[in-house]
Coordinates of C-alpha atoms in Angstrom, one line a residue:
Chain A
X1 CA -13.7 28.4 21.9
X2 CA -11.3 25.3 23.1
X3 CA -12.5 23.1 20.4
X4 CA -12.1 25.9 17.5
X5 CA -7.8 26.8 19.2
X6 CA -7.0 23.0 18.9
X7 CA -9.1 22.1 14.8
X8 CA -7.7 25.9 13.6
X9 CA -3.6 24.5 15.1
X10 CA -5.1 20.7 13.7
X11 CA -6.2 23.2 10.1
X12 CA -2.4 25.1 10.0
X13 CA -0.4 22.1 11.2
X14 CA -1.6 19.5 7.9
X15 CA -1.2 23.2 5.4
X16 CA 1.8 23.4 6.5
X17 CA 2.1 20.3 5.8
X18 CA 0.9 19.3 2.8
X19 CA 2.8 22.3 1.6
X20 CA 5.8 20.3 2.6
X21 CA 4.7 17.6 0.6
X22 CA 3.3 19.2 -2.4
X23 CA 7.5 20.8 -2.6
X24 CA 8.8 17.6 -3.1
X25 CA 7.0 16.3 -5.8
X26 CA 7.1 18.9 -7.0
X27 CA 10.9 18.6 -6.8
X28 CA 11.0 15.2 -7.9
X29 CA 9.0 16.1 -10.8
X30 CA 12.7 18.0 -11.9
X31 CA 14.2 14.0 -11.0
X32 CA 12.2 12.4 -12.4
X33 CA 9.6 14.6 -14.6
X34 CA 5.9 14.0 -13.6
X35 CA 5.2 10.7 -15.9
X36 CA 7.7 9.0 -13.7
X37 CA 7.8 10.9 -9.8
X38 CA 7.3 8.2 -7.8
X39 CA 5.4 10.2 -5.7
X40 CA 2.2 9.9 -8.2
X41 CA 2.6 6.5 -7.7
X42 CA 3.1 5.8 -4.4
X43 CA -0.1 3.6 -3.8
X44 CA 1.0 1.0 -7.0
X45 CA 4.6 0.9 -6.1
X46 CA 2.5 -1.2 -2.9
X47 CA 1.7 -3.6 -5.6
X48 CA 4.8 -4.2 -7.4
X49 CA 6.9 -5.7 -4.0
X50 CA 4.2 -7.1 -2.4
X51 CA 4.5 -9.4 -6.5
X52 CA 8.9 -9.5 -5.3
X53 CA 7.7 -11.0 -2.2
X54 CA 4.9 -13.6 -3.9
X55 CA 7.1 -14.7 -5.4
X56 CA 10.6 -14.9 -3.2
X57 CA 8.1 -16.0 -0.3
X58 CA 7.7 -18.8 -2.8
X59 CA 10.3 -20.4 -2.1
X60 CA 12.0 -19.7 1.3
X61 CA 8.6 -21.6 1.9
X62 CA 8.5 -24.5 -0.1
X63 CA 12.2 -25.0 1.9
X64 CA 11.2 -23.8 6.0
X65 CA 10.2 -27.1 8.1
X66 CA 8.4 -25.1 11.1
X67 CA 9.1 -27.7 14.2
X68 CA 11.5 -25.6 17.3
X69 CA 14.3 -27.5 15.6
X70 CA 14.1 -27.6 11.9
X71 CA 13.5 -23.3 11.8
X72 CA 17.0 -22.8 12.2
X73 CA 19.3 -25.8 10.1
X74 CA 16.2 -24.8 7.5
X75 CA 16.6 -21.0 7.4
X76 CA 20.7 -22.0 7.4
X77 CA 20.3 -24.3 4.8
X78 CA 18.3 -21.6 2.3
X79 CA 21.0 -19.6 3.6
X80 CA 24.6 -21.3 1.9
X81 CA 22.6 -24.0 -0.1
X82 CA 20.3 -23.3 -2.1
X83 CA 21.5 -20.5 -5.1
X84 CA 20.7 -17.5 -4.9
X85 CA 18.7 -18.4 -1.4
X86 CA 20.0 -15.6 0.3
X87 CA 19.4 -13.3 -2.2
X88 CA 15.6 -14.4 -1.4
X89 CA 15.9 -14.0 1.6
X90 CA 17.1 -10.4 1.3
X91 CA 14.9 -9.6 -2.0
X92 CA 12.0 -11.1 1.0
X93 CA 13.2 -8.9 3.5
X94 CA 13.9 -5.6 1.9
X95 CA 10.6 -5.8 -0.4
X96 CA 8.6 -6.1 2.8
X97 CA 10.8 -2.6 3.6
X98 CA 10.0 -1.1 0.0
X99 CA 6.9 -2.1 0.4
X100 CA 6.4 -0.3 4.3
X101 CA 7.3 2.8 3.6
X102 CA 5.0 3.6 0.3
X103 CA 2.2 2.1 1.6
X104 CA 3.2 5.2 4.7
X105 CA 4.0 7.4 2.3
X106 CA 1.4 6.9 -0.1
X107 CA -0.7 7.1 4.1
X108 CA 0.4 10.4 4.8
X109 CA 0.4 12.2 1.5
X110 CA -3.3 10.7 1.3
X111 CA -4.2 12.8 4.8
X112 CA -2.3 16.4 4.4
X113 CA -4.1 16.0 1.2
X114 CA -7.3 15.8 2.5
X115 CA -7.7 12.8 0.9
X116 CA -9.9 11.0 3.9
X117 CA -13.2 12.0 3.9
X118 CA -16.9 12.6 2.8
X119 CA -16.7 10.0 -0.2
X120 CA -13.7 8.7 0.1
X121 CA -13.7 6.7 3.4
X122 CA -13.8 3.4 3.3
X123 CA -10.6 3.5 1.0
X124 CA -9.2 5.4 3.9
X125 CA -10.4 3.0 6.5
X126 CA -10.1 -0.2 4.6
X127 CA -5.6 1.3 4.2
X128 CA -5.4 2.1 8.3
X129 CA -6.5 -2.0 8.5
X130 CA -3.7 -3.0 6.0
X131 CA -1.4 -2.0 7.3
X132 CA -1.5 -3.1 10.9
X133 CA -2.0 -6.1 8.8
X134 CA 1.6 -5.5 7.0
X135 CA 3.2 -4.4 10.8
X136 CA 1.5 -8.4 11.2
X137 CA 2.9 -9.6 8.3
X138 CA 6.4 -8.0 9.0
X139 CA 7.2 -9.1 12.9
X140 CA 5.8 -12.7 12.4
X141 CA 8.2 -12.4 9.4
X142 CA 11.0 -11.4 11.8
X143 CA 9.9 -14.7 14.7
X144 CA 10.4 -17.1 11.6
X145 CA 14.1 -16.7 11.3
X146 CA 14.0 -18.9 14.5
X147 CA 17.3 -17.5 15.4
X148 CA 18.6 -15.6 19.1
X149 CA 17.2 -12.7 18.2
X150 CA 13.6 -14.4 17.1
X151 CA 13.5 -15.9 20.7
X152 CA 14.5 -12.4 22.9
X153 CA 11.6 -10.7 20.2
X154 CA 8.7 -14.0 21.3
X155 CA 8.8 -14.0 24.8
X156 CA 8.8 -9.7 24.9
X157 CA 6.3 -9.8 22.6
X158 CA 4.7 -11.8 24.9
X159 CA 5.2 -10.3 27.8
X160 CA 4.0 -7.1 26.2
X161 CA 1.1 -8.6 24.7
X162 CA 0.0 -10.1 28.7
X163 CA 0.0 -6.5 30.0
X164 CA -3.3 -5.9 27.7
X165 CA -6.0 -5.9 29.9
X166 CA -8.9 -8.9 30.2
X167 CA -7.6 -10.1 26.2
X168 CA -4.2 -9.9 27.2
X169 CA -3.6 -14.2 28.1
X170 CA -5.8 -15.1 25.4
X171 CA -3.6 -13.3 22.9
X172 CA -0.1 -14.5 23.7
X173 CA -1.7 -17.7 23.8
X174 CA -3.3 -17.3 20.8
X175 CA -0.1 -16.3 19.4
X176 CA 2.6 -18.9 20.6
X177 CA -0.5 -22.2 19.9
X178 CA -0.7 -22.6 23.6
X179 CA 1.0 -21.4 27.1
X180 CA 4.6 -22.0 26.0
X181 CA 7.2 -22.1 23.3
X182 CA 6.1 -25.9 21.2
X183 CA 6.6 -26.5 17.3
X184 CA 3.1 -25.5 17.3
X185 CA 4.5 -22.1 17.4
X186 CA 6.2 -21.8 15.2
X187 CA 3.3 -23.3 12.9
X188 CA 0.9 -20.6 14.1
X189 CA 3.6 -17.7 13.4
X190 CA 3.8 -19.0 9.7
X191 CA -0.1 -19.3 9.3
X192 CA 0.0 -16.3 10.7
X193 CA 2.5 -14.5 7.7
X194 CA 1.3 -16.4 5.2
X195 CA -3.1 -16.1 6.6
X196 CA -2.5 -11.7 6.9
X197 CA -1.6 -11.3 3.8
X198 CA -3.6 -13.4 1.7
X199 CA -6.0 -11.2 3.8
X200 CA -4.6 -8.8 2.3
X201 CA -5.4 -9.9 -0.9
X202 CA -9.4 -9.3 0.3
X203 CA -8.9 -5.5 2.5
X204 CA -7.2 -4.5 -1.2
X205 CA -10.1 -5.5 -3.7
X206 CA -12.4 -3.4 -1.0
X207 CA -9.9 -0.4 -0.9
X208 CA -10.0 0.4 -4.0
X209 CA -13.4 -0.6 -4.1
X210 CA -15.2 2.3 -4.3
X211 CA -12.1 4.0 -6.0
X212 CA -13.0 5.3 -9.6
X213 CA -10.1 3.6 -12.4
X214 CA -7.4 2.9 -9.6
X215 CA -3.7 2.5 -10.4
X216 CA -2.6 -0.4 -9.7
X217 CA -0.1 -0.5 -11.4
X218 CA 3.1 1.8 -12.2
X219 CA 4.9 1.8 -14.8
X220 CA 7.5 -0.5 -16.4
X221 CA 10.7 2.1 -15.5
X222 CA 9.5 3.0 -11.9
X223 CA 9.3 -0.6 -11.3
X224 CA 13.0 -1.1 -12.8
X225 CA 14.6 1.7 -10.3
X226 CA 12.5 -0.3 -7.6
X227 CA 14.4 -3.7 -8.9
X228 CA 17.4 -2.1 -9.7
X229 CA 17.3 -0.8 -5.8
X230 CA 16.7 -4.3 -4.2
X231 CA 19.1 -6.2 -5.9
X232 CA 22.0 -3.5 -5.0
X233 CA 21.0 -2.3 -2.0
X234 CA 20.6 -6.5 -0.9
X235 CA 23.8 -6.1 -2.5
X236 CA 25.2 -3.7 -0.1
X237 CA 23.7 -5.2 3.3
X238 CA 23.6 -8.8 2.9
X239 CA 20.9 -9.6 6.1
X240 CA 22.6 -12.9 8.2
X241 CA 21.5 -14.8 10.9
X242 CA 22.4 -14.7 14.6
X243 CA 22.5 -17.2 16.6
X244 CA 21.4 -21.0 17.3
X245 CA 18.2 -20.2 19.8
X246 CA 18.7 -21.4 23.0
X247 CA 14.9 -21.7 25.3
X248 CA 17.0 -22.8 28.0
X249 CA 18.9 -18.4 28.4
X250 CA 17.0 -17.0 26.2
X251 CA 17.7 -13.2 25.2
X252 CA 17.0 -10.3 26.6
X253 CA 17.7 -7.1 24.1
X254 CA 16.3 -7.0 19.8
X255 CA 17.8 -4.6 17.0
X256 CA 14.4 -2.7 17.2
X257 CA 13.2 -2.4 13.6
X258 CA 10.8 0.6 14.0
X259 CA 8.8 -0.4 10.9
X260 CA 7.4 -3.9 12.5
X261 CA 8.4 -3.5 16.1
X262 CA 6.7 -0.3 17.6
X263 CA 6.1 -1.2 20.5
X264 CA 9.0 -2.9 21.1
X265 CA 10.9 0.2 20.1
X266 CA 8.9 2.1 22.5
X267 CA 8.9 -0.8 24.9
X268 CA 13.1 -0.2 24.6
X269 CA 14.0 2.6 24.9
X270 CA 11.7 2.5 28.5
X271 CA 7.7 3.8 28.1
X272 CA 5.8 0.8 30.7
X273 CA 3.9 -1.6 28.0
X274 CA 0.5 0.1 29.7
X275 CA 1.8 3.7 28.2
X276 CA 3.4 1.4 25.0
X277 CA -0.3 0.3 24.0
X278 CA -2.4 3.5 24.8
X279 CA 0.2 4.5 21.3
X280 CA -0.2 1.7 20.0
X281 CA -4.2 0.8 20.1
X282 CA -4.6 4.9 19.8
X283 CA -2.4 4.9 16.9
X284 CA -4.8 3.4 14.4
X285 CA -8.3 4.0 16.5
X286 CA -7.2 8.0 15.8
X287 CA -6.5 7.7 12.4
X288 CA -10.4 5.8 11.9
X289 CA -12.1 7.9 13.3
X290 CA -10.3 11.3 11.4
X291 CA -12.9 11.0 9.2
X292 CA -15.7 11.3 10.9
X293 CA -13.9 14.1 14.0
X294 CA -13.7 16.1 10.9
X295 CA -16.5 18.6 9.6
X296 CA -17.5 18.0 5.9
X297 CA -16.8 20.2 3.3
X298 CA -19.5 20.1 1.1
X299 CA -22.9 19.1 3.5
X300 CA -25.9 19.4 2.2
X301 CA -23.9 19.6 -0.9
X302 CA -24.1 16.4 -2.8
X303 CA -25.9 16.0 -6.4
X304 CA -29.8 16.2 -6.0
X305 CA -33.0 14.4 -8.4
X306 CA -35.4 17.2 -9.5
X307 CA -38.5 14.4 -9.4
X308 CA -40.1 15.6 -11.3
X309 CA -38.1 15.6 -13.8
X310 CA -36.6 12.6 -13.7
X311 CA -37.9 10.1 -16.3
X312 CA -35.9 7.3 -15.0
X313 CA -33.9 6.8 -17.6
X314 CA -30.9 4.9 -15.5
X315 CA -28.2 7.4 -17.9
X316 CA -27.0 9.5 -15.1
X317 CA -26.7 5.3 -12.2
X318 CA -24.3 4.0 -15.4
X319 CA -22.4 7.2 -15.3
X320 CA -21.7 7.6 -12.0
X321 CA -18.0 6.4 -11.6
X322 CA -18.4 6.2 -7.2
X323 CA -21.9 4.5 -7.7
X324 CA -23.3 7.0 -5.8
X325 CA -27.1 6.5 -7.2
X326 CA -29.1 3.0 -7.3
X327 CA -32.2 3.5 -9.6
X328 CA -36.0 2.6 -6.9
X329 CA -40.3 1.9 -8.0
X330 CA -42.0 4.8 -7.5
X331 CA -45.7 5.7 -7.1
X332 CA -46.4 8.6 -7.4
X333 CA -49.1 10.3 -10.0
X334 CA -46.2 10.0 -13.3
X335 CA -46.2 7.2 -15.8
X336 CA -41.9 6.6 -14.7
X337 CA -41.5 3.6 -13.6
X338 CA -38.5 4.5 -11.8
X339 CA -36.4 7.3 -9.8
X340 CA -32.6 8.0 -9.7
X341 CA -31.9 8.8 -5.1
X342 CA -28.1 9.7 -4.2
X343 CA -26.8 8.3 -1.5
X344 CA -25.5 10.9 -0.2
X345 CA -22.4 9.7 1.5
X346 CA -21.3 8.1 -1.8
X347 CA -22.2 12.0 -4.1
X348 CA -18.7 13.1 -4.8
X349 CA -20.0 16.3 -6.2
X350 CA -18.0 16.0 -8.8
X351 CA -21.4 16.7 -11.9
X352 CA -20.6 14.1 -13.6
X353 CA -24.4 12.7 -13.2
X354 CA -25.7 16.3 -13.7
X355 CA -24.3 16.4 -17.9
X356 CA -25.3 13.0 -18.4
X357 CA -28.7 13.5 -17.8
X358 CA -31.4 14.8 -21.1
X359 CA -33.6 16.5 -18.4
X360 CA -32.9 18.5 -16.0
X361 CA -33.8 16.3 -13.4
X362 CA -30.5 16.3 -11.2
X363 CA -28.5 19.1 -10.1
X364 CA -25.4 20.2 -7.8
X365 CA -26.3 23.0 -5.6
X366 CA -23.3 24.9 -6.3
X367 CA -23.9 24.2 -9.8
X368 CA -27.2 24.4 -11.6
X369 CA -27.7 23.3 -15.1
X370 CA -29.0 27.2 -15.6
X371 CA -26.1 28.3 -13.7
X372 CA -23.9 26.3 -15.5
X373 CA -25.3 27.2 -18.8
X374 CA -25.5 30.6 -18.4
X375 CA -21.2 30.9 -17.7
X376 CA -20.9 29.5 -20.9
X377 CA -22.8 32.6 -22.3
X378 CA -20.7 34.3 -20.5
X379 CA -17.5 32.5 -22.0
X380 CA -18.5 32.2 -25.7
X381 CA -19.4 36.4 -25.2
X382 CA -16.3 37.3 -24.2
X383 CA -14.2 35.3 -26.7
Chain B
X1 CA 9.9 6.1 -29.1
X2 CA 13.0 6.3 -30.1
X3 CA 16.2 3.9 -31.4
X4 CA 17.7 4.8 -28.4
X5 CA 14.9 4.0 -26.0
X6 CA 13.6 0.6 -28.0
X7 CA 17.5 -0.8 -28.2
X8 CA 17.2 0.0 -24.2
X9 CA 13.9 -1.3 -23.7
X10 CA 14.9 -4.8 -26.2
X11 CA 18.4 -4.7 -24.5
X12 CA 16.5 -5.1 -20.8
X13 CA 14.6 -7.5 -21.8
X14 CA 17.6 -10.0 -23.4
X15 CA 19.3 -8.8 -19.9
X16 CA 15.9 -10.1 -18.2
X17 CA 14.7 -12.9 -19.6
X18 CA 18.5 -14.2 -19.1
X19 CA 19.1 -13.8 -15.6
X20 CA 15.4 -16.0 -15.2
X21 CA 16.8 -18.8 -16.8
X22 CA 20.5 -18.5 -14.9
X23 CA 18.3 -18.6 -11.5
X24 CA 16.5 -21.2 -13.1
X25 CA 19.1 -23.7 -13.5
X26 CA 20.1 -22.8 -10.5
X27 CA 16.8 -23.9 -9.1
X28 CA 17.3 -27.5 -10.4
X29 CA 20.8 -28.1 -10.2
X30 CA 20.7 -26.7 -6.0
X31 CA 18.8 -30.5 -5.4
X32 CA 21.7 -32.0 -6.8
X33 CA 24.3 -30.1 -5.3
X34 CA 24.9 -30.1 -1.9
X35 CA 27.8 -29.4 -1.2
X36 CA 28.9 -25.8 -2.4
X37 CA 28.2 -22.3 -0.2
X38 CA 25.8 -19.8 -1.3
X39 CA 26.3 -17.1 0.5
X40 CA 27.9 -14.6 -1.9
X41 CA 25.4 -12.7 -4.2
X42 CA 26.6 -9.8 -3.6
X43 CA 28.8 -8.5 -6.3
X44 CA 26.6 -10.5 -8.8
X45 CA 23.0 -8.6 -7.3
X46 CA 25.6 -5.0 -7.2
X47 CA 26.3 -5.1 -10.7
X48 CA 23.1 -6.0 -11.1
X49 CA 21.0 -4.2 -9.3
X50 CA 23.1 -1.7 -10.6
X51 CA 22.3 -1.6 -14.5
X52 CA 19.3 -2.2 -13.4
X53 CA 19.2 1.6 -11.8
X54 CA 21.5 2.7 -15.0
X55 CA 18.1 1.3 -17.6
X56 CA 16.2 2.7 -15.5
X57 CA 17.9 6.2 -15.1
X58 CA 19.1 6.1 -19.0
X59 CA 15.2 5.8 -19.3
X60 CA 13.8 8.0 -17.7
X61 CA 16.0 10.7 -18.9
X62 CA 15.6 10.2 -22.7
X63 CA 12.2 8.5 -23.2
X64 CA 10.1 11.5 -21.6
X65 CA 6.8 10.7 -24.7
X66 CA 3.9 11.4 -22.9
X67 CA 1.5 8.3 -23.7
X68 CA -1.2 9.9 -21.7
X69 CA -2.5 12.6 -23.7
X70 CA -5.7 12.8 -24.6
X71 CA -7.8 12.9 -28.0
X72 CA -7.5 16.9 -26.7
X73 CA -4.8 17.8 -26.2
X74 CA -3.6 15.4 -29.7
X75 CA -5.7 17.9 -31.6
X76 CA -4.5 20.6 -30.1
X77 CA -1.3 19.8 -31.5
X78 CA -1.9 18.9 -35.2

């Protein structure tokens, strides 16, 4: 009774969010037209920002010195003495923000429009991991500047990590490259900041693996608008540097960027570290479990092979965009050597295999070939 | 594609190419000049951003030709 009430309230809430999302999309259609509506490219636009991050990051990496003595002066040198160096810094910073914002938009849109369950589980799971990875890359980016704020952020993060039972201390040492802040700390930050995006490329490939014809690039006009917006923001809100680091008297307050510093923000607002850990781990864990908690919409309604009609011709196998059909050897009395088998977890219930089959050997229970033919005849008779 | 859209796209390509060349020149110069303070990038960043935003807005308004048309839609159009 109680679980039913919770389920109904949840469904109602999501339906409400879905209405709002679709209303915003319709409104943006009026401004941008359907062709350039950024809401239709929230999955592709983060890739544009990723390119900006790679290019601007390359320049910053070329001049960055990951040592306690050298990090701050190298950032200062990039800022003041490299032509457009500070612009590259600003581009790097705001492109990361742009990427995170569009990734979150993508995430909420997929969630609210119920596109994360059944055969879409893999993109959802990898997507949640990608957001976590992006979060960590952003956090280490702030630490690499190594000004007074970065030092305060380092100590705050280490303190927070120490509060995690069992693994906390090891994680803190892993982050710092030892038990105290040394040159290894910045090398470790740099490794995490560069290694994580490399992992991101692999995760992105995995993210797209099960998506049919994924849209990975937004139209040129949208990319132009985004780049123009980036340059405009860089000019409007230039980034600077805080005071040089003082390890003897590190600061205790930081300016919280909620996109990458959720636990720090919670701690700054008076929440206990334990509670912050519960929230930090609870959100991604809940999101990972969400598709499994939600009930299946079409239980048992995936494509089903009629064994006696299957000739093993592989037409359905080649046509299935979700790779839900495999061909197996058959050892029954028929003259055919192969049999199509449907993986229910991958089947999207789209019916393409039914259209591909010339032998009525594969059917969607809610839409059998006979039912479809009957409907076509009815429509033709009416017209 | 209308002539205005085409002109806009060609102009944009030229601006982007020019910016690329300027950026390349500046990077090469970075190795030989150390005395200059390059912190003041705001104005040209704002201006370039505004040009790109305006061009993007113009293209959004002018270039509404649907490229996602299917063969079926094309047949219907004819």
